[in-house]
Amino acid sequence: RAAASPPLTGQLTLDPRGRILHAGTGAGRLWQTDPAKLAGMPLPALFSFEIVSADPEWAEAQWDVLLAGALDRTITLQAQPFESGPVTVQLRLETAAGGDAGYFATITPTTAPAVDSGSEVTLANLLPGHGPVGFFDLNFKAGRILYSAAWKRQLGYAEHELDDTYDT
């Protein structure tokens, strides 16, 4: 009887702007492509997001969010393989030592669902409330908006001074 294989782990080396410099074999298998084809892609392009845009500034903003949320800690996201539907994964970013500081990304599929019963994965779940990146999460379906504490601070308000409403 064959032993169960360990979860597939993808390893990526990233430049300081979040572009993939090198992808390991596990990353190629996870995204169902030749690992060399991942080189040059922005890391956020490998994940599913509720809101997407072709604007290059949008990709930079997504990278900032991933970096703030996953640097030296693990977050749960939906990876988007090229040949199949989304896969729930855990992403961890670590700073690479050396002259041209970049990052190492470790992506591990998980059997746990990305969404607990009754809760959903949002930007609010990804970022600590006091991080440097300001954001808001607009959910049209649920009629909710969440403004991060950093976003409120960037506008000159304390967290308690602005409600999480569309009127705000």
JSON list of C-alpha atoms in Angstrom, two decimals, residues 1-2 5 12 18 24-26 34 51 59 63 68-69 81 85 105 108 126 135 137-138 144:
[
{"chain": "A", "resi": 1, "resn": "ARG", "atom": "CA", "xyz": [0.00, 0.00, 0.00]},
{"chain": "A", "resi": 2, "resn": "ALA", "atom": "CA", "xyz": [1.45, 3.38, -1.04]},
{"chain": "A", "resi": 5, "resn": "SER", "atom": "CA", "xyz": [1.93, 11.93, -0.68]},
{"chain": "A", "resi": 12, "resn": "LEU", "atom": "CA", "xyz": [8.86, 31.12, -5.79]},
{"chain": "A", "resi": 18, "resn": "GLY", "atom": "CA", "xyz": [6.61, 41.01, -6.53]},
{"chain": "A", "resi": 24, "resn": "GLY", "atom": "CA", "xyz": [10.21, 25.60, -8.41]},
{"chain": "A", "resi": 25, "resn": "THR", "atom": "CA", "xyz": [8.77, 22.36, -9.73]},
{"chain": "A", "resi": 26, "resn": "GLY", "atom": "CA", "xyz": [6.06, 22.33, -7.05]},
{"chain": "A", "resi": 34, "resn": "ASP", "atom": "CA", "xyz": [5.99, 24.72, -16.93]},
{"chain": "A", "resi": 51, "resn": "ILE", "atom": "CA", "xyz": [-12.11, 42.73, -8.08]},
{"chain": "A", "resi": 59, "resn": "ALA", "atom": "CA", "xyz": [-1.30, 44.98, -9.77]},
{"chain": "A", "resi": 63, "resn": "TRP", "atom": "CA", "xyz": [1.26, 43.25, -4.42]},
{"chain": "A", "resi": 68, "resn": "ALA", "atom": "CA", "xyz": [1.64, 43.58, 4.04]},
{"chain": "A", "resi": 69, "resn": "GLY", "atom": "CA", "xyz": [-0.53, 40.56, 4.79]},
{"chain": "A", "resi": 81, "resn": "PRO", "atom": "CA", "xyz": [-4.30, 27.25, -11.60]},
{"chain": "A", "resi": 85, "resn": "GLY", "atom": "CA", "xyz": [-10.68, 25.92, -10.74]},
{"chain": "A", "resi": 105, "resn": "ALA", "atom": "CA", "xyz": [7.12, 32.82, -1.42]},
{"chain": "A", "resi": 108, "resn": "THR", "atom": "CA", "xyz": [0.94, 25.22, 0.24]},
{"chain": "A", "resi": 126, "resn": "LEU", "atom": "CA", "xyz": [-5.64, 39.41, 5.15]},
{"chain": "A", "resi": 135, "resn": "PHE", "atom": "CA", "xyz": [-7.66, 49.83, 1.84]},
{"chain": "A", "resi": 137, "resn": "ASP", "atom": "CA", "xyz": [-13.35, 46.34, 0.89]},
{"chain": "A", "resi": 138, "resn": "LEU", "atom": "CA", "xyz": [-16.60, 47.01, -0.96]},
{"chain": "A", "resi": 144, "resn": "ARG", "atom": "CA", "xyz": [-21.12, 46.11, 3.11]}
]
